[in-house]
Coordinates of C-alpha atoms in Angstrom, one line a residue:
M1 CA 10.0 -4.1 -33.7
V2 CA 10.8 -2.9 -30.2
T3 CA 14.2 -0.8 -30.7
K4 CA 17.2 0.0 -27.9
L5 CA 15.6 3.2 -27.9
E6 CA 12.7 2.2 -26.2
I7 CA 14.0 0.3 -23.9
Q8 CA 16.0 2.9 -22.5
K9 CA 13.0 5.2 -22.2
H10 CA 11.6 2.3 -20.0
L11 CA 14.5 2.2 -18.1
K12 CA 14.9 5.9 -17.5
Y13 CA 11.1 5.6 -15.8
L14 CA 12.0 2.3 -13.6
K15 CA 12.0 3.2 -9.7
N16 CA 14.0 0.3 -8.9
G17 CA 16.2 -0.1 -11.7
A18 CA 16.8 -3.4 -13.6
S19 CA 18.8 -6.4 -12.3
K20 CA 22.6 -6.6 -13.5
K21 CA 21.6 -9.9 -15.8
F22 CA 19.4 -7.6 -18.0
I23 CA 21.8 -4.8 -18.3
E24 CA 24.6 -7.3 -19.2
L25 CA 21.9 -8.6 -21.9
F26 CA 20.8 -5.4 -23.2
N27 CA 24.7 -4.2 -23.9
N28 CA 25.9 -7.2 -25.3
F29 CA 23.4 -8.2 -27.9
D30 CA 21.3 -6.2 -30.6
E31 CA 17.4 -5.1 -31.2
E32 CA 16.4 -8.7 -32.8
D33 CA 18.4 -11.4 -30.5
L34 CA 16.9 -9.4 -27.2
C35 CA 13.6 -10.4 -28.1
D36 CA 14.9 -13.7 -29.9
R37 CA 13.3 -16.7 -27.7
K38 CA 16.1 -19.0 -29.1
N39 CA 18.2 -16.8 -27.1
F40 CA 19.2 -18.9 -23.9
T41 CA 21.2 -16.4 -22.4
G42 CA 18.0 -14.4 -22.2
H43 CA 15.6 -12.8 -23.9
I44 CA 12.9 -10.2 -23.1
T45 CA 9.3 -10.9 -22.2
A46 CA 6.2 -8.8 -21.9
S47 CA 3.1 -8.8 -19.6
G48 CA 0.2 -7.7 -18.1
T49 CA -1.0 -7.3 -14.7
I50 CA -5.1 -7.0 -14.9
I51 CA -6.6 -5.3 -11.5
H52 CA -10.3 -5.7 -11.4
I53 CA -10.8 -2.5 -10.1
P54 CA -14.3 -2.7 -8.4
T55 CA -13.1 -5.7 -6.2
R56 CA -9.4 -5.2 -6.1
E57 CA -8.5 -8.5 -7.1
V58 CA -6.0 -9.7 -9.5
L59 CA -6.1 -12.0 -12.4
L60 CA -3.9 -15.2 -12.3
L61 CA -3.5 -17.7 -15.4
H62 CA -2.0 -21.4 -14.5
H63 CA 0.7 -22.0 -16.8
K64 CA 0.4 -25.4 -18.7
T65 CA 3.7 -25.6 -19.4
L66 CA 5.5 -24.3 -16.1
D67 CA 3.0 -25.4 -13.7
K68 CA 3.1 -22.5 -11.5
W69 CA 0.3 -19.4 -11.7
H70 CA 1.7 -15.9 -12.5
I71 CA 0.1 -13.0 -14.9
P72 CA -0.7 -12.9 -18.2
G73 CA 2.5 -12.5 -20.6
G74 CA 4.8 -14.0 -23.4
H75 CA 7.4 -13.3 -25.9
V76 CA 7.9 -10.4 -27.7
D77 CA 7.5 -11.1 -31.7
L78 CA 9.2 -9.4 -34.5
D79 CA 6.4 -7.7 -35.7
D80 CA 4.8 -6.1 -32.3
D81 CA 5.4 -2.1 -32.5
S82 CA 6.4 -1.8 -29.0
L83 CA 6.9 -3.7 -25.8
F84 CA 3.8 -2.6 -24.1
E85 CA 1.9 -3.8 -27.7
A86 CA 3.5 -7.0 -27.1
A87 CA 2.2 -7.3 -23.3
L88 CA -1.5 -6.2 -24.6
R89 CA -1.5 -8.8 -27.4
E90 CA -0.3 -11.5 -25.2
V91 CA -3.1 -10.4 -22.7
E92 CA -5.6 -10.6 -25.6
E93 CA -4.8 -14.0 -26.5
E94 CA -4.1 -15.6 -22.8
T95 CA -7.5 -14.2 -21.3
G96 CA -9.9 -12.8 -24.0
L97 CA -10.5 -9.2 -22.8
T98 CA -9.7 -6.7 -25.4
A99 CA -8.0 -3.4 -25.6
E100 CA -11.4 -1.6 -25.3
Q101 CA -11.7 -3.3 -21.8
L102 CA -8.5 -2.5 -20.3
I103 CA -7.2 0.3 -18.8
P104 CA -3.4 1.3 -19.3
I105 CA -1.8 2.6 -15.6
N106 CA 1.5 4.0 -15.1
L107 CA 1.3 6.9 -18.3
I108 CA 4.0 8.9 -18.5
K109 CA 3.2 11.7 -20.8
N110 CA 0.3 10.1 -22.3
K111 CA 2.1 6.6 -23.0
P112 CA 2.5 3.3 -21.0
Y113 CA 5.4 2.7 -19.1
C114 CA 6.2 -0.8 -17.2
V115 CA 6.5 -0.9 -13.6
E116 CA 9.2 -3.3 -13.6
I117 CA 11.6 -5.4 -15.2
N118 CA 11.6 -8.5 -13.9
S119 CA 14.4 -10.9 -14.2
H120 CA 13.6 -14.8 -13.7
P121 CA 14.9 -18.5 -14.7
I122 CA 13.0 -21.0 -16.5
P123 CA 14.0 -24.0 -16.5
R124 CA 15.2 -26.4 -19.4
N125 CA 12.2 -27.6 -21.7
E126 CA 12.9 -30.9 -23.0
K127 CA 10.4 -31.7 -25.4
K128 CA 11.2 -28.1 -26.7
N129 CA 14.9 -28.6 -26.8
E130 CA 15.2 -25.6 -25.1
D131 CA 17.7 -24.5 -22.7
Q132 CA 17.5 -23.2 -19.2
H133 CA 17.7 -19.1 -19.8
Y134 CA 16.4 -16.0 -18.5
H135 CA 13.1 -14.2 -19.0
H136 CA 13.3 -10.1 -18.9
D137 CA 9.4 -9.5 -18.1
F138 CA 8.6 -6.0 -18.8
R139 CA 5.3 -5.4 -16.8
F140 CA 2.6 -3.1 -17.4
V141 CA -0.3 -2.9 -15.2
F142 CA -4.2 -2.6 -16.5
A143 CA -7.1 -1.5 -15.1
Y144 CA -10.3 -3.5 -15.9
T145 CA -13.8 -3.1 -14.5
G146 CA -15.9 -5.9 -16.7
N147 CA -17.3 -9.2 -16.1
K148 CA -14.8 -11.8 -14.2
R149 CA -15.9 -14.6 -16.2
I150 CA -13.2 -14.9 -19.1
H151 CA -12.2 -16.9 -21.8
I152 CA -8.7 -18.7 -21.2
D153 CA -6.4 -19.8 -23.9
L154 CA -6.9 -23.5 -22.8
N155 CA -3.6 -24.3 -25.1
E156 CA -1.6 -21.8 -22.7
S157 CA -3.3 -22.2 -19.3
L158 CA -4.9 -24.9 -17.4
D159 CA -7.4 -22.5 -15.1
Y160 CA -7.3 -19.0 -14.0
K161 CA -8.2 -17.3 -10.5
W162 CA -9.0 -13.7 -9.2
L163 CA -6.5 -13.2 -6.5
S164 CA -7.6 -10.6 -3.6
M165 CA -5.6 -7.7 -3.0
S166 CA -6.4 -8.8 1.0
Y167 CA -3.4 -11.3 0.0
I168 CA -1.1 -8.6 -0.6
L169 CA 0.3 -6.4 2.3
P170 CA 3.5 -3.7 2.3
S171 CA 5.7 -6.0 3.9
A172 CA 8.5 -8.1 3.1
A173 CA 7.6 -11.6 1.9
P174 CA 9.3 -15.1 1.4
T175 CA 11.3 -15.3 -2.1
G176 CA 10.0 -17.7 -4.9
Y177 CA 8.8 -17.9 -8.4
E178 CA 5.5 -17.4 -6.8
K179 CA 6.4 -13.9 -5.2
A180 CA 8.0 -12.8 -8.2
A181 CA 5.5 -13.5 -10.7
L182 CA 3.5 -10.7 -8.7
E183 CA 5.8 -7.9 -7.7
N184 CA 4.8 -4.5 -8.3
V185 CA 1.0 -6.0 -8.8
A186 CA -0.4 -3.5 -6.5
F187 CA 1.9 -0.6 -7.6
V188 CA -1.2 1.4 -8.3
F189 CA -2.6 0.9 -4.7
A190 CA 0.4 1.5 -2.7
S191 CA -0.1 4.7 -0.6
N192 CA 3.7 5.4 -0.9
G193 CA 4.5 5.1 -3.8
E194 CA 6.4 1.9 -3.1
P195 CA 5.9 -1.2 -4.7
I196 CA 4.0 -3.8 -2.3
K197 CA 5.4 -7.2 -1.2
F198 CA 3.9 -10.4 -1.1
N199 CA 3.5 -11.5 2.7
Q200 CA 2.8 -15.7 1.4
G201 CA 3.1 -17.7 -1.7
L202 CA 0.0 -17.5 -4.3
N203 CA -0.1 -21.3 -4.1
N204 CA -1.7 -21.2 -0.6
V205 CA -4.4 -18.9 -2.0
P206 CA -7.7 -20.5 -2.3
V207 CA -8.8 -20.8 -5.7
Q208 CA -11.9 -19.0 -7.2
R209 CA -13.3 -21.0 -10.6
N210 CA -15.1 -19.0 -13.4
W211 CA -16.2 -21.5 -15.7

């Protein structure tokens, strides 16, 4: 199970810190409730940004429920040993890629740390009777050098695409869900160590289908 001690270690190494909403959540709930998907004050999720090194492209999935493009990720399970393990499990489930194919980036003392905790609202889901709430997403980064044709989980995603890094520039960008979905995606390519921001919405980027 994910512990508060582990979370504190991630907070220690975050370049830009965490949101006020996350700090309030962390201070007011115990470890089990922090990751409980039925905690509608908010809860922790984990995701993995996958960068295809040969082409410098980033993997996006078209989320079936939210109808948005985002990076692979999802809820933390009670039997996940760590936030990194949760992110890796979600990536494996949603993309078909395995741990052996993925190289963790942003290692500190030989351990992978998230590059961001992205806090964003999730709309009410009538079908699941889930109230609107916040996801506090611990985002890890993986390098990948294999075939770009992957096998997504069609129960979770409608499609996938590889987004060229040429669409990502070190400049301010309009706000929006699409921008938030991939902030810090180019963390490892920023020459000055600062996160690279989007200059346009992802829904305007041409889709590359790989079936």
